[in-house]
Every structure is written in structure tokens, then in C-alpha cells.
Amino acid sequence: MKLGPHWLRERRFWRPRAERDVDDELAYHLAMRAELLEAAGLDAQSARDAALQRFGDLDEVRDRCITISHERERRMQRLELLGSIREHTRYAFRRLRAAPGFSAAVVLMLALGIGATTTVFGVIDGILLRPLPFPQSERLVALTHTIVVSGISKIDQSDATFMLYQRHATHAFESVGAYRTTDVNLGAHGGEAASAERVVAAGVTASLFPTLRAAPMRGRAFGPQDDRPGAANVVILSSPLWKRRFGGDADIIGRRVVIDGVEREVIGVMPDDFHFPASTTGLWMPLGFDPARASVGNFNFKGVGRLRPGITPETGAAELAQVLPRLFDEFATEIPRKMFEQAQMKPVVRPLRDAVVGDVGRLLWILLGAVALLLLIACANVAGLFLVRAEGAQRDIAIRMALGAGRGAVVTQYLTEAMLLAAAGGVAGVLLAFAGVRALRVSPAGADLPRLAEVGLDVRVLLFAIAATVVSALAVSLMPVLRARRVAPGVVLKEASRSATVGRERQRARSALVIAQVALALVLVAGSTLMARSFSQLRDVRPGFDARRVLTVRLALPDATYPDAPATLGFYDRVLERIGALPGVSSATVTAWLPFTDDHNDSVITFEDQPLAPDAVPPDHLITFVGPTYFGTLGIPIVSGRTFERPDATRPSSEAIVSRSFAARYWRGQSPIGKKIRSNISGPWSTIVGVVGDVHMESLERPADELVYFPLVTSDRDTAYVPTNVAIALRTTGADPMSLAPALRKIMRDLDPTLPTYEERPMLARLAGATARTRFVMLMLGIASLVALTMGMVGLYGVLAYGVTLRRREIGVRMALGATMSDVTRMIARRGITLAALGIVAGLIGALGATRLLHGLLYGVSPTDPTALAVTCIVLFVVALVASWLPARRAAALDPMEALRND
Amino acid sequence: MAKLERENYGTIELLVLKALSWAPAHGFGISRWIELVSDDELSVQEGSLYPALYRLETEGWIESEWGVSENKRRAKFYALTPLGRRMLRAEESRWTRFVATMGRVLAATPRTVADQAR
């Protein structure tokens, strides 16, 4: 039944106004038309029907009119809202401009807090949160193994295991690739000495780039024809290297370059943003695995895989575990099968991003916590400032309210001011963050953070900054807003301009804020004190050698120019002879592995007098190859026995030297001199001729390594072997070892101009690298603590100074009644110390909980170390005293007559 | 009788504006005026008048006010705004131009077309 005017009229009162109006209007029209028709002769009912007919579809017209009506209403509401916002903003702007000191202080503090937080979040976002920059990177995984062998628990891939997986693990994996990082000598065509340089490179299988789904931006990637043994030598360059070294030459494809003495053709250039395996990688070469000569037991390669859609890492690992036993069926090796099984190698598949990021996550989240605390302190400080300002504006607000402004208007005013200031602080903070991230990228304060090249300010980081800004604005305006709701205009207008009662209430709120600031600052200071103690403990660890006055440099002799042992050793002899002849050099040596160099050499060790159980797995230890002068040059004490004899390239030596802890482990109490060991499960033995002091090779936090030293010339399957990738160390008599660097460089150039040297630095610098991460955290926390302390001090000063102003009459009275200046000073100072003490107690409770989070980063110090906490409390106490001193003195300097007369 | 129920901008709006240019009126009055002035040639579907009125009001070309009609009933009266008056003049000239152009096109003979083609 269609709606008629009658029906419309009846239901009028229950509908919203817009609909009512429309109904009334349409009803009128229909009624008028019906009347006309009646006057023309129709009866009432037919007139109504005809009117309805002429009208058309009543429902449709009604709906359309109502829709248009609503739209109009909405638009007007929006305009009103915009207008109101504009008014509030303009008013707030005017008020803030009239108080430049206040505004500047607030913007500065918020900028510091928001800037610091955004910077750290930006770093976290780039390193921890963002997926790797490859398509569908969540399916990329790192392939490693766990192993049960004395001395090591994790290993990577050998070319045999990799080829095995590549052949058979096709159900779970779309593709797999392998790589190995190395350093190479890059000479220009013709090999001029001046342009030879050392470049970080990676050997990769042809399948690696397709696995990552990365392709060169110029030229082509490696194909199977490049990755075979005996294939033509090719290389792919990175974009930074291409631009820096070859000037971005457009004809780079096809050009030939000399790498490690071997000529290679450039077949491609990778895009600018491709950083794999590291941002320093400059070029890639094919690995050329040869199944016929695969080495089962040398796990020198890292594996990467791409899982098929829907396959989990666990499923992938299961398939690899299923495939692994076929290793012995498909590859020939001397390692007995049972030994392999005893080692219980198990494949491990985990997301590639986790492998790349490593253990730096904890450090970064702690830093974020620290700067978040800083932001809280800044907000507390600003909230206090807002409270003071609100007090000053009380009369103004009371008048406005008396004139009709609702409570909502007042609240909106506070919020608008807070938002404006916070927005300004936020913008400044983002600019700070921009600079901060830039600075971090250029010089990461020594800590080698992975993926740092990918860190930047993107949308997510900006959203974070906006969120931080909004939260800050709400936090700082919370208290004044809550107070505003309780203001009764009548009371305020009647009172004297500065009422003691209301002022004291505000003081309580501000005092609470100051206590909170002190507590938060204490947590930060406690954290940085603990890190400082860690750092000093770490520095106190004796590395086992004397790093002072030692200059080091690394070099690698290419096979092409130094094809055998006599050639290599001859070079070393000539270099050492010339270095020895330099004035100011007391000794020099050659070694395959300097402590705290990013290298790692280990091997299984077997003992003649402690034979292995059948098919048991021999222990794994760090080994290195050194010249006879090594221990003397590095200041490593010879505990018993002697050092190596002079190396002779024609007669490989069968000597060995072990570190003290190694001897203690295997021959407790007895002397190991004369015992025989070897770095293999079969073959000739080496005789131990000496025991030397323990040395930390890789880390100061872990105990000293149990190390085995071999001489420079050893035998390797019937030929003499001399390591070609070595470091030269020399001890100087003068204080600055770097002063000999030019002379050293000249010697190297004279002897072989095509051989570049690299990492020329004092041994002390290498040692400093061991403490780099701890120092980085300590620095960051220290800076945050300093800023927090400053803010806390300013906050405390503010409260006390204002308190003095409030209590002027009281002080005047006291002084008139006989209180001395020192009495007054003590009174004010006591208040300051009480506030600080409350804050310290609260902070201690917080710190006891919070410092637990540091436990992964601390060394030699427990998170609740009493000394550190005591120092922290003392520091805060002193700061509180300093902050109280000025107001106390001002109070004491009050003239009682003035104080009593005014007000 | 030619029925005009154009949905988009055009005829109905022009008629409404013209109707109101004489004096304010309510919706029914406008409908009657169109009937009378066109000698019943233009019979606008009465219902489609109202959405047009609401649209014009949203644009700000007309404004409305509730008032009392001649027979003491509550009715909504519309009137032209200054903007509406200007737009009316613009729409009128547009319409006359359109009519003139259509006339020229319809009067074109094959010979004139052929002349142009040469």
C-alpha cells in the first residue's frame, strides 16, 4: 500500500527533523493538487489518487530529497568544525607567541625526545623490522648445520653438502645457492701498482642470484656455463665499485680486469641497492664447484635457499635431513662414514633475515627503551611547565567561562596549544632524526651494525614519529585538562590573584611530576653506569699479548705470482729482512691469523698418546700458522720449551706449539713437550716443542682460546704449504707505531708493486674493535642519561623556584620572627632533597627491574651491582643539591619587609 | 504533451529558476506556474521537481524558509539568491545559444554541406 499524505501526517512526531520537513512539504503539494482536482469536479478519493499519480514515485522522491538534505547537513557540520578548529588554532598561536620562552623550551624538549626516539626506531625499522629487499623475501632461508663435536656446535655448508642438497632437496626448495666471502686484489688491466686495491668479494654459485631473485642492472648474471670448473673467467661488479673505480663507464661489459693475478671479463653490474652478503661486497665471481673434487669435510660456504610456497622451514629441514645420509654415496672422501654419523650433523633452516641481523636485536630494543624513557622525562617536564602556565592563565579562563565558554572550549584550548607545540616539536624531532640516521650511517660509532645501508626514514618511521607526537601532546596536556574541569569561575575571580590554596595543589602535581622525572632519570643513569663498568671490566681483560707499539698490515699473495712454497716464503723472508733493517723496529713477524682480525681458522686435532675411540669425532680447535718471531713480536710469553726453528721451504717442519689452556686440558700436570699431535685424522704427526701463554683471538668476553700454532712451512699431502693470506706485525721502539707505516708501505712496493696491502693499523686499534659494541651502548646510554639529568635538574629547579615564590609571605614571616638565612636555605634545600629522595627510591625499584634487560650486554657486572647503583644514587643526589641551591639562596636573599608588604 | 524528466542539469533547473525570478513560491506554486505559463505543454513530472529544488538549494542558488501559505497551511517557500539570479542569466543565454545552433543545424541543406566539403 503506497504511502499517502494521511499516513505521513500521522507519524510525524517520531521521525527526525529532516524527514519530517520533507514529508510536510510533499504532503502539502499533494494536498493542494488534490484540492484543485476536487474543485474541478472529482470526488475526494479520486482526487487524492490522481494527485498521487501525477506526482510520480512518491517513495523515490522522498528518499532522494532526504538524502540531499542529509548531505547538506553533514557538509555544514564539517564547515563548522573546520571553522572552529581554525579559530582555536589561531587563538592558541597568539597565546603561544606571547610566551616565547615557554614555547621554545617546550618545543626544544619535545624535539629532543621525539627526535631521539624516532632515530632509534628508524634504525630498528631498517635493521630488524623491514624484510630483506628481495621479492618474497619471507621465503628466503639460511642453511646451516648443528654438529656435536668438541669445540664447535654450528657449521655451514661444504661444497659436497651443498651440491647434494641442490640435487635432491627439490621438493621443499625452489632453489638453493651458496656463497663465500673473501678479499681479493683488484688491479686494473696491466696491473699498475697505483691503482691496485683490496676489495671485499664473494664467490657465488650461479644459482644464488636467481634464488634471491636479484638480477644485474647491466649485462647478465652467471649461467651454468660460467659456474663449471674450467669455465672462462668472469666477474660481476657492484654498482658502487663500478662508479668509483671505473667511473660508471657505459662500456664496462666485456672489459677485462685483473683479480688476484687472473684476468676476468666483466659480464654484469648489480643494481645500486643490492647488498649481499654485505654492503661492502664489491664484486662476485662464480665458485665453479666440481663434483669430482668435492671436499666433504670443509664447511667454508654459506647456504641460502628459497622455500616453495606453503613449505615451512621445519619441513625444509626435514627434507635436508632425509637427503644428508646420501652424502657418502655420492661423494668420495677419506672421512670414515661412522665418524660422520657420530658427529650428528643436523641441517638447520631458519629465515635469512635472522641470520643476517644476528644478535644485534637486543641491543637495539634496549636503546629504544632508553630513548623512550627520555621522551617520558621530557613530557613530564613539559607537563610541569603547562601546569604553571595554566595557573597563570586561571583568571583568563575564569572570565571566559563566566562569559559563556563551555568547559569543553577550555579543554579544547589546552589540547590545541599542546598539539601545536607538540607538532612543532615533532617536526623538529623528525629533522633531528634525519640528521641522526645520516650520522649513524656514515660512522656507526664503531659498532658494525648489519644492514645499516638500508636504514632510512620511510613511511613507517614517519608514522611512528606522528604517533609519538600525538601521545606526547596528550600526555603533557592531561594534567592541566583534568584540573580545568574542576575550576569554578566564581571562586577564582573572587580570590586574590595568587591563592595559596590553589597554588599548593598545583605544586603537589608538579612535585609528583618531578619525582617521576628523577625516578626515570635514575633508571637511565643506572643503565649507563652498569655499561660503563662493563666497559672498564672488558678493557681490563688481559688479551694475552702486548698490543702497544705494534703495527700490523694484511696482505694476500696471489697464486699466479707466488705459485709455490719457496716463492711465498722467499717473499716473507725478504720483507722481514728489510723491515728488520729499519731504524726503530725491534722485531717483526708473519702470521696467518692476527688476533681480533675478522678471520677464523679451526681444525680437528688428534693425539698420538690419546687415540680416539673407533669412529669417535675428534675435538675441534682454533689453529694458526706463525713464524718463529711471532711470540716475541706480540709479547706472548713462552711458558716452557722454545719457539719454532727458522722456516725452510725445502724442508717442511713437523713442529707444533700449544697454548697453556690447551696443554692443561689434555695433559693436566704433565709437560706436553715431546707429545705428538696433528691437525687431521691421519697423516704425519707434529711434535710439540713449546707452550705459550693464553691469548684471546676473537673475543674478550669469552675465555681465552685453546690454540694450536703450526710453523710457516708445513707439509700438505707431500708438498710444502706456506699460507698466502697473512698479516705482518712489527714491534717498534718508538711510541707511535703508525710512524713506520710509510716505510713499511715503501718496502712492500719495492718488493712487489702489484701487491696491495690492507688494514694497515696499530694492534691497539684492533683490540679496541673488541670492545666496540659495549662502548657504543655505553655512549648512547650515557648521552641519554646526560640529557635526562639536565632535564630533571631543570624540572626540580623550576618546582623549587616556584615554591619559593609561592611561599614568600611565609618566608617573610619566618624571617621577621627570627629565622636566619641559613635556616631558610635549609628549609628550601630540604624540600628539594625530599623530592629527590622520593624519586630516587622510586627509581631504584624501577631500576632493579629494568636493568635485568641489560644482562646480555653486560660483562663482569650483575644487573643489580651495588656499586653501580650506589654511584647512581650519589650522582642524582648531587644533581638535586645543585638544583636546589639556587632557589634556596634566592629564598634566603629575600627581604622580609618586601615579602610581607607585597602580595 | 512533451514530457521532460531530465535527471542531470538542465531544463528543470532552468524552469525553477525562472519561476522564482518573479517572486518567491512554494513547490506547488512553481509547478502550477510552469503549467500555466507553458499552456500545459510542459508537464514536468511533479515529483521530480523536489529533488531539483533540494539540489539547487545545496548549490546555494535558491534559499528556503518555512512560512504560511495563502490558505493558512505550513509550507516551504523558496527564493532566488543573488548567485542564483546570476546563474539564471547565464543559463538563459546558454539555452538561447543552444536553440539558435540547433536551428542552424536543422536548417542546413545538402548543398551547403557539399559546399563546405569542397
mmCIF file of C-alpha atoms in Angstrom, chain A residues 309-615:
data_model
loop_
_atom_site.group_PDB
_atom_site.id
_atom_site.type_symbol
_atom_site.label_atom_id
_atom_site.label_comp_id
_atom_site.label_asym_id
_atom_site.label_seq_id
_atom_site.Cartn_x
_atom_site.Cartn_y
_atom_site.Cartn_z
ATOM 1 C CA PRO A 309 55.116 -21.624 -1.355
ATOM 2 C CA GLY A 310 53.450 -23.222 1.630
ATOM 3 C CA ILE A 311 56.556 -25.045 2.836
ATOM 4 C CA THR A 312 57.716 -24.213 6.373
ATOM 5 C CA PRO A 313 61.355 -24.063 7.452
ATOM 6 C CA GLU A 314 60.794 -27.186 9.545
ATOM 7 C CA THR A 315 59.601 -29.124 6.519
ATOM 8 C CA GLY A 316 62.627 -27.880 4.608
ATOM 9 C CA ALA A 317 64.970 -29.007 7.361
ATOM 10 C CA ALA A 318 63.294 -32.396 7.446
ATOM 11 C CA GLU A 319 63.864 -32.878 3.742
ATOM 12 C CA LEU A 320 67.511 -31.890 4.057
ATOM 13 C CA ALA A 321 67.938 -34.326 6.950
ATOM 14 C CA GLN A 322 66.479 -37.025 4.784
ATOM 15 C CA VAL A 323 68.905 -36.249 1.978
ATOM 16 C CA LEU A 324 72.070 -35.840 4.045
ATOM 17 C CA PRO A 325 72.892 -39.542 4.611
ATOM 18 C CA ARG A 326 73.352 -39.940 0.844
ATOM 19 C CA LEU A 327 76.411 -37.708 1.087
ATOM 20 C CA PHE A 328 78.760 -40.679 1.307
ATOM 21 C CA ASP A 329 77.106 -42.469 -1.552
ATOM 22 C CA GLU A 330 77.605 -39.583 -3.914
ATOM 23 C CA PHE A 331 80.939 -38.028 -2.915
ATOM 24 C CA ALA A 332 84.280 -39.657 -2.270
ATOM 25 C CA THR A 333 86.072 -38.757 0.952
ATOM 26 C CA GLU A 334 88.655 -40.045 3.391
ATOM 27 C CA ILE A 335 86.467 -39.330 6.356
ATOM 28 C CA PRO A 336 85.013 -42.575 7.672
ATOM 29 C CA ARG A 337 81.278 -42.723 7.497
ATOM 30 C CA LYS A 338 80.839 -43.738 11.107
ATOM 31 C CA MET A 339 82.740 -40.684 12.309
ATOM 32 C CA PHE A 340 80.393 -38.554 10.334
ATOM 33 C CA GLU A 341 77.393 -40.196 11.895
ATOM 34 C CA GLN A 342 78.876 -39.787 15.355
ATOM 35 C CA ALA A 343 79.127 -36.073 14.713
ATOM 36 C CA GLN A 344 75.333 -35.978 14.429
ATOM 37 C CA MET A 345 75.159 -33.308 11.790
ATOM 38 C CA LYS A 346 71.657 -31.931 11.574
ATOM 39 C CA PRO A 347 70.508 -29.446 8.959
ATOM 40 C CA VAL A 348 69.049 -26.210 10.282
ATOM 41 C CA VAL A 349 66.777 -23.968 8.218
ATOM 42 C CA ARG A 350 65.946 -20.506 9.512
ATOM 43 C CA PRO A 351 64.797 -17.224 7.996
ATOM 44 C CA LEU A 352 67.572 -15.465 6.145
ATOM 45 C CA ARG A 353 66.811 -12.167 7.803
ATOM 46 C CA ASP A 354 67.530 -13.596 11.254
ATOM 47 C CA ALA A 355 70.860 -14.904 10.042
ATOM 48 C CA VAL A 356 71.798 -11.545 8.539
ATOM 49 C CA VAL A 357 70.692 -9.497 11.531
ATOM 50 C CA GLY A 358 72.384 -11.708 14.096
ATOM 51 C CA ASP A 359 72.310 -10.796 17.751
ATOM 52 C CA VAL A 360 72.106 -7.063 17.416
ATOM 53 C CA GLY A 361 68.377 -7.046 18.098
ATOM 54 C CA ARG A 362 68.598 -6.970 21.848
ATOM 55 C CA LEU A 363 70.924 -4.019 21.851
ATOM 56 C CA LEU A 364 68.622 -2.002 19.626
ATOM 57 C CA TRP A 365 65.469 -2.660 21.630
ATOM 58 C CA ILE A 366 67.265 -1.638 24.798
ATOM 59 C CA LEU A 367 68.293 1.583 23.127
ATOM 60 C CA LEU A 368 64.688 2.197 22.133
ATOM 61 C CA GLY A 369 63.643 1.674 25.736
ATOM 62 C CA ALA A 370 66.239 4.181 26.861
ATOM 63 C CA VAL A 371 65.141 6.916 24.468
ATOM 64 C CA ALA A 372 61.509 6.191 25.298
ATOM 65 C CA LEU A 373 62.372 6.933 28.918
ATOM 66 C CA LEU A 374 63.965 10.134 27.726
ATOM 67 C CA LEU A 375 60.772 11.099 25.938
ATOM 68 C CA LEU A 376 58.757 10.382 29.074
ATOM 69 C CA ILE A 377 61.039 12.603 31.099
ATOM 70 C CA ALA A 378 60.704 15.339 28.526
ATOM 71 C CA CYS A 379 56.921 15.009 28.642
ATOM 72 C CA ALA A 380 56.907 15.151 32.436
ATOM 73 C CA ASN A 381 58.976 18.302 32.315
ATOM 74 C CA VAL A 382 56.731 19.892 29.745
ATOM 75 C CA ALA A 383 53.629 18.885 31.703
ATOM 76 C CA GLY A 384 55.036 20.722 34.682
ATOM 77 C CA LEU A 385 55.553 23.810 32.542
ATOM 78 C CA PHE A 386 51.981 23.532 31.317
ATOM 79 C CA LEU A 387 50.708 23.400 34.874
ATOM 80 C CA VAL A 388 52.491 26.620 35.744
ATOM 81 C CA ARG A 389 51.152 28.255 32.657
ATOM 82 C CA ALA A 390 47.656 27.065 33.423
ATOM 83 C CA GLU A 391 47.905 28.630 36.837
ATOM 84 C CA GLY A 392 48.923 31.916 35.313
ATOM 85 C CA ALA A 393 46.002 31.767 32.920
ATOM 86 C CA GLN A 394 43.429 30.978 35.561
ATOM 87 C CA ARG A 395 41.833 34.376 35.642
ATOM 88 C CA ASP A 396 41.685 34.499 31.899
ATOM 89 C CA ILE A 397 39.904 31.171 31.750
ATOM 90 C CA ALA A 398 37.530 32.067 34.570
ATOM 91 C CA ILE A 399 36.475 35.206 32.725
ATOM 92 C CA ARG A 400 35.941 33.302 29.512
ATOM 93 C CA MET A 401 33.862 30.734 31.301
ATOM 94 C CA ALA A 402 31.834 33.396 33.015
ATOM 95 C CA LEU A 403 31.189 34.881 29.568
ATOM 96 C CA GLY A 404 29.801 31.624 28.311
ATOM 97 C CA ALA A 405 32.594 29.438 27.075
ATOM 98 C CA GLY A 406 31.808 25.870 27.996
ATOM 99 C CA ARG A 407 34.198 23.619 29.833
ATOM 100 C CA GLY A 408 34.707 21.850 26.528
ATOM 101 C CA ALA A 409 36.062 25.036 24.995
ATOM 102 C CA VAL A 410 38.667 25.390 27.717
ATOM 103 C CA VAL A 411 39.756 21.792 27.359
ATOM 104 C CA THR A 412 39.948 22.207 23.607
ATOM 105 C CA GLN A 413 42.125 25.259 24.116
ATOM 106 C CA TYR A 414 44.643 23.352 26.201
ATOM 107 C CA LEU A 415 44.688 20.491 23.753
ATOM 108 C CA THR A 416 45.151 22.829 20.793
ATOM 109 C CA GLU A 417 48.105 24.543 22.415
ATOM 110 C CA ALA A 418 49.620 21.229 23.327
ATOM 111 C CA MET A 419 49.103 19.874 19.808
ATOM 112 C CA LEU A 420 50.643 22.958 18.198
ATOM 113 C CA LEU A 421 53.713 22.790 20.381
ATOM 114 C CA ALA A 422 53.971 19.045 20.014
ATOM 115 C CA ALA A 423 53.625 19.360 16.239
ATOM 116 C CA ALA A 424 56.454 21.887 16.152
ATOM 117 C CA GLY A 425 58.496 19.631 18.394
ATOM 118 C CA GLY A 426 57.618 16.667 16.193
ATOM 119 C CA VAL A 427 58.750 18.375 13.000
ATOM 120 C CA ALA A 428 61.985 19.478 14.633
ATOM 121 C CA GLY A 429 62.369 15.974 16.020
ATOM 122 C CA VAL A 430 61.985 14.387 12.595
ATOM 123 C CA LEU A 431 64.635 16.722 11.214
ATOM 124 C CA LEU A 432 66.888 15.715 14.096
ATOM 125 C CA ALA A 433 66.188 12.083 13.352
ATOM 126 C CA PHE A 434 67.074 12.636 9.731
ATOM 127 C CA ALA A 435 70.442 14.040 10.725
ATOM 128 C CA GLY A 436 70.884 11.356 13.341
ATOM 129 C CA VAL A 437 70.300 8.497 10.938
ATOM 130 C CA ARG A 438 72.633 10.090 8.399
ATOM 131 C CA ALA A 439 75.339 10.439 11.019
ATOM 132 C CA LEU A 440 74.854 6.861 12.125
ATOM 133 C CA ARG A 441 75.156 5.595 8.585
ATOM 134 C CA VAL A 442 78.360 7.429 7.966
ATOM 135 C CA SER A 443 80.062 6.466 11.208
ATOM 136 C CA PRO A 444 78.246 3.895 13.323
ATOM 137 C CA ALA A 445 80.426 4.702 16.327
ATOM 138 C CA GLY A 446 82.425 1.553 15.843
ATOM 139 C CA ALA A 447 79.621 -0.945 16.243
ATOM 140 C CA ASP A 448 79.257 -2.824 12.973
ATOM 141 C CA LEU A 449 75.508 -2.927 12.635
ATOM 142 C CA PRO A 450 74.264 -5.157 9.825
ATOM 143 C CA ARG A 451 72.006 -3.787 7.075
ATOM 144 C CA LEU A 452 72.939 -0.266 8.078
ATOM 145 C CA ALA A 453 72.910 0.768 4.426
ATOM 146 C CA GLU A 454 69.199 0.041 4.306
ATOM 147 C CA VAL A 455 68.327 2.296 7.228
ATOM 148 C CA GLY A 456 66.429 5.412 6.311
ATOM 149 C CA LEU A 457 63.305 7.388 7.205
ATOM 150 C CA ASP A 458 60.391 5.748 5.460
ATOM 151 C CA VAL A 459 56.628 5.883 5.890
ATOM 152 C CA ARG A 460 56.546 3.580 8.877
ATOM 153 C CA VAL A 461 59.130 5.629 10.751
ATOM 154 C CA LEU A 462 57.275 8.855 9.998
ATOM 155 C CA LEU A 463 54.056 7.299 11.257
ATOM 156 C CA PHE A 464 55.909 6.385 14.416
ATOM 157 C CA ALA A 465 57.056 9.981 14.790
ATOM 158 C CA ILE A 466 53.493 11.202 14.359
ATOM 159 C CA ALA A 467 52.261 8.712 16.944
ATOM 160 C CA ALA A 468 54.964 9.809 19.377
ATOM 161 C CA THR A 469 53.968 13.430 18.804
ATOM 162 C CA VAL A 470 50.287 12.791 19.446
ATOM 163 C CA VAL A 471 50.998 10.718 22.553
ATOM 164 C CA SER A 472 53.288 13.437 23.877
ATOM 165 C CA ALA A 473 50.690 16.107 23.259
ATOM 166 C CA LEU A 474 48.061 14.130 25.139
ATOM 167 C CA ALA A 475 50.464 13.303 27.955
ATOM 168 C CA VAL A 476 51.528 16.866 28.588
ATOM 169 C CA SER A 477 48.060 18.313 28.482
ATOM 170 C CA LEU A 478 46.477 15.603 30.607
ATOM 171 C CA MET A 479 47.028 17.229 33.955
ATOM 172 C CA PRO A 480 46.015 20.787 33.091
ATOM 173 C CA VAL A 481 42.933 19.431 31.331
ATOM 174 C CA LEU A 482 41.883 17.382 34.327
ATOM 175 C CA ARG A 483 42.356 20.402 36.502
ATOM 176 C CA ALA A 484 40.437 22.674 34.197
ATOM 177 C CA ARG A 485 37.343 20.588 34.650
ATOM 178 C CA ARG A 486 37.338 21.402 38.317
ATOM 179 C CA VAL A 487 37.790 25.144 38.063
ATOM 180 C CA ALA A 488 34.829 27.074 39.398
ATOM 181 C CA PRO A 489 34.927 30.516 37.821
ATOM 182 C CA GLY A 490 33.266 32.224 40.740
ATOM 183 C CA VAL A 491 35.804 31.015 43.234
ATOM 184 C CA VAL A 492 38.727 32.024 41.083
ATOM 185 C CA LEU A 493 37.512 35.509 40.353
ATOM 186 C CA LYS A 494 36.751 36.230 43.959
ATOM 187 C CA GLU A 495 40.158 35.187 45.301
ATOM 188 C CA ALA A 496 43.290 37.242 45.465
ATOM 189 C CA SER A 497 45.471 36.996 42.412
ATOM 190 C CA ARG A 498 47.734 34.315 43.851
ATOM 191 C CA SER A 499 45.880 31.994 46.109
ATOM 192 C CA ALA A 500 47.962 29.872 48.362
ATOM 193 C CA THR A 501 45.499 27.003 48.375
ATOM 194 C CA VAL A 502 45.161 26.502 44.672
ATOM 195 C CA GLY A 503 48.839 27.157 44.194
ATOM 196 C CA ARG A 504 49.710 24.455 46.648
ATOM 197 C CA GLU A 505 47.553 21.968 44.839
ATOM 198 C CA ARG A 506 49.368 22.716 41.644
ATOM 199 C CA GLN A 507 52.642 22.386 43.477
ATOM 200 C CA ARG A 508 51.694 18.905 44.556
ATOM 201 C CA ALA A 509 51.045 17.920 40.989
ATOM 202 C CA ARG A 510 54.324 19.430 39.851
ATOM 203 C CA SER A 511 56.174 17.759 42.678
ATOM 204 C CA ALA A 512 54.738 14.443 41.612
ATOM 205 C CA LEU A 513 55.991 15.107 38.094
ATOM 206 C CA VAL A 514 59.459 15.946 39.367
ATOM 207 C CA ILE A 515 59.594 12.782 41.423
ATOM 208 C CA ALA A 516 58.652 10.837 38.318
ATOM 209 C CA GLN A 517 61.385 12.568 36.321
ATOM 210 C CA VAL A 518 64.001 11.805 38.939
ATOM 211 C CA ALA A 519 62.911 8.169 39.040
ATOM 212 C CA LEU A 520 63.117 7.762 35.265
ATOM 213 C CA ALA A 521 66.439 9.574 35.119
ATOM 214 C CA LEU A 522 67.768 7.228 37.750
ATOM 215 C CA VAL A 523 66.897 4.214 35.641
ATOM 216 C CA LEU A 524 68.780 5.686 32.704
ATOM 217 C CA VAL A 525 71.778 6.662 34.783
ATOM 218 C CA ALA A 526 71.833 3.220 36.382
ATOM 219 C CA GLY A 527 71.873 1.641 32.931
ATOM 220 C CA SER A 528 74.751 3.745 31.704
ATOM 221 C CA THR A 529 76.713 3.245 34.908
ATOM 222 C CA LEU A 530 76.390 -0.503 34.518
ATOM 223 C CA MET A 531 77.526 -0.280 30.905
ATOM 224 C CA ALA A 532 80.443 1.910 31.934
ATOM 225 C CA ARG A 533 81.507 -0.677 34.477
ATOM 226 C CA SER A 534 81.125 -3.413 31.879
ATOM 227 C CA PHE A 535 83.267 -1.483 29.523
ATOM 228 C CA SER A 536 86.001 -0.937 32.035
ATOM 229 C CA GLN A 537 85.906 -4.592 33.070
ATOM 230 C CA LEU A 538 86.197 -5.599 29.441
ATOM 231 C CA ARG A 539 89.102 -3.288 28.886
ATOM 232 C CA ASP A 540 90.818 -4.774 31.886
ATOM 233 C CA VAL A 541 90.745 -8.238 30.400
ATOM 234 C CA ARG A 542 94.303 -9.149 29.506
ATOM 235 C CA PRO A 543 94.280 -10.278 25.901
ATOM 236 C CA GLY A 544 97.398 -12.366 26.401
ATOM 237 C CA PHE A 545 99.628 -10.259 24.192
ATOM 238 C CA ASP A 546 101.065 -6.768 24.359
ATOM 239 C CA ALA A 547 99.207 -4.654 21.833
ATOM 240 C CA ARG A 548 101.206 -1.485 22.447
ATOM 241 C CA ARG A 549 103.713 -0.315 19.876
ATOM 242 C CA VAL A 550 102.775 -2.936 17.305
ATOM 243 C CA LEU A 551 101.959 -2.063 13.701
ATOM 244 C CA THR A 552 100.080 -4.574 11.585
ATOM 245 C CA VAL A 553 99.158 -4.916 7.947
ATOM 246 C CA ARG A 554 97.440 -7.654 5.960
ATOM 247 C CA LEU A 555 98.248 -8.954 2.525
ATOM 248 C CA ALA A 556 97.378 -11.841 0.277
ATOM 249 C CA LEU A 557 99.781 -13.291 -2.272
ATOM 250 C CA PRO A 558 98.075 -14.388 -5.467
ATOM 251 C CA ASP A 559 98.702 -17.905 -6.703
ATOM 252 C CA ALA A 560 99.690 -16.678 -10.125
ATOM 253 C CA THR A 561 102.812 -14.835 -8.970
ATOM 254 C CA TYR A 562 103.563 -16.969 -5.914
ATOM 255 C CA PRO A 563 102.737 -20.466 -7.071
ATOM 256 C CA ASP A 564 104.625 -22.493 -4.514
ATOM 257 C CA ALA A 565 106.108 -22.565 -1.043
ATOM 258 C CA PRO A 566 109.626 -21.375 -1.905
ATOM 259 C CA ALA A 567 108.291 -18.324 -3.751
ATOM 260 C CA THR A 568 105.960 -17.377 -0.889
ATOM 261 C CA LEU A 569 108.457 -17.969 1.864
ATOM 262 C CA GLY A 570 111.119 -16.159 -0.105
ATOM 263 C CA PHE A 571 108.891 -13.118 -0.228
ATOM 264 C CA TYR A 572 108.284 -13.238 3.510
ATOM 265 C CA ASP A 573 111.981 -13.596 4.223
ATOM 266 C CA ARG A 574 112.831 -10.607 2.076
ATOM 267 C CA VAL A 575 110.100 -8.485 3.676
ATOM 268 C CA LEU A 576 111.134 -9.366 7.219
ATOM 269 C CA GLU A 577 114.777 -8.754 6.411
ATOM 270 C CA ARG A 578 114.083 -5.275 5.136
ATOM 271 C CA ILE A 579 111.716 -4.435 7.974
ATOM 272 C CA GLY A 580 114.294 -5.611 10.467
ATOM 273 C CA ALA A 581 116.764 -3.206 8.939
ATOM 274 C CA LEU A 582 114.530 -0.199 9.569
ATOM 275 C CA PRO A 583 115.514 2.021 12.464
ATOM 276 C CA GLY A 584 113.003 1.885 15.288
ATOM 277 C CA VAL A 585 111.948 -1.720 14.713
ATOM 278 C CA SER A 586 112.741 -4.209 17.421
ATOM 279 C CA SER A 587 111.159 -7.282 15.825
ATOM 280 C CA ALA A 588 108.816 -8.349 13.052
ATOM 281 C CA THR A 589 106.894 -11.470 12.133
ATOM 282 C CA VAL A 590 104.472 -13.093 9.724
ATOM 283 C CA THR A 591 101.334 -14.891 10.834
ATOM 284 C CA ALA A 592 98.333 -16.438 9.133
ATOM 285 C CA TRP A 593 95.900 -15.064 11.699
ATOM 286 C CA LEU A 594 96.268 -11.995 13.891
ATOM 287 C CA PRO A 595 94.110 -11.756 16.986
ATOM 288 C CA PHE A 596 90.943 -9.678 16.529
ATOM 289 C CA THR A 597 91.000 -9.889 12.780
ATOM 290 C CA ASP A 598 87.741 -10.977 11.214
ATOM 291 C CA ASP A 599 89.047 -14.350 10.272
ATOM 292 C CA HIS A 600 88.603 -17.781 11.734
ATOM 293 C CA ASN A 601 90.658 -20.928 11.361
ATOM 294 C CA ASP A 602 89.932 -24.157 13.073
ATOM 295 C CA SER A 603 90.648 -27.783 12.594
ATOM 296 C CA VAL A 604 90.194 -31.153 14.229
ATOM 297 C CA ILE A 605 93.122 -32.231 16.364
ATOM 298 C CA THR A 606 94.119 -35.813 17.053
ATOM 299 C CA PHE A 607 96.653 -37.004 19.639
ATOM 300 C CA GLU A 608 99.153 -39.809 19.368
ATOM 301 C CA ASP A 609 99.058 -40.598 23.068
ATOM 302 C CA GLN A 610 95.284 -40.249 23.377
ATOM 303 C CA PRO A 611 93.911 -42.213 20.460
ATOM 304 C CA LEU A 612 90.304 -41.762 19.556
ATOM 305 C CA ALA A 613 87.701 -44.365 20.249
ATOM 306 C CA PRO A 614 86.800 -46.049 16.960
ATOM 307 C CA ASP A 615 84.841 -43.645 14.807
#
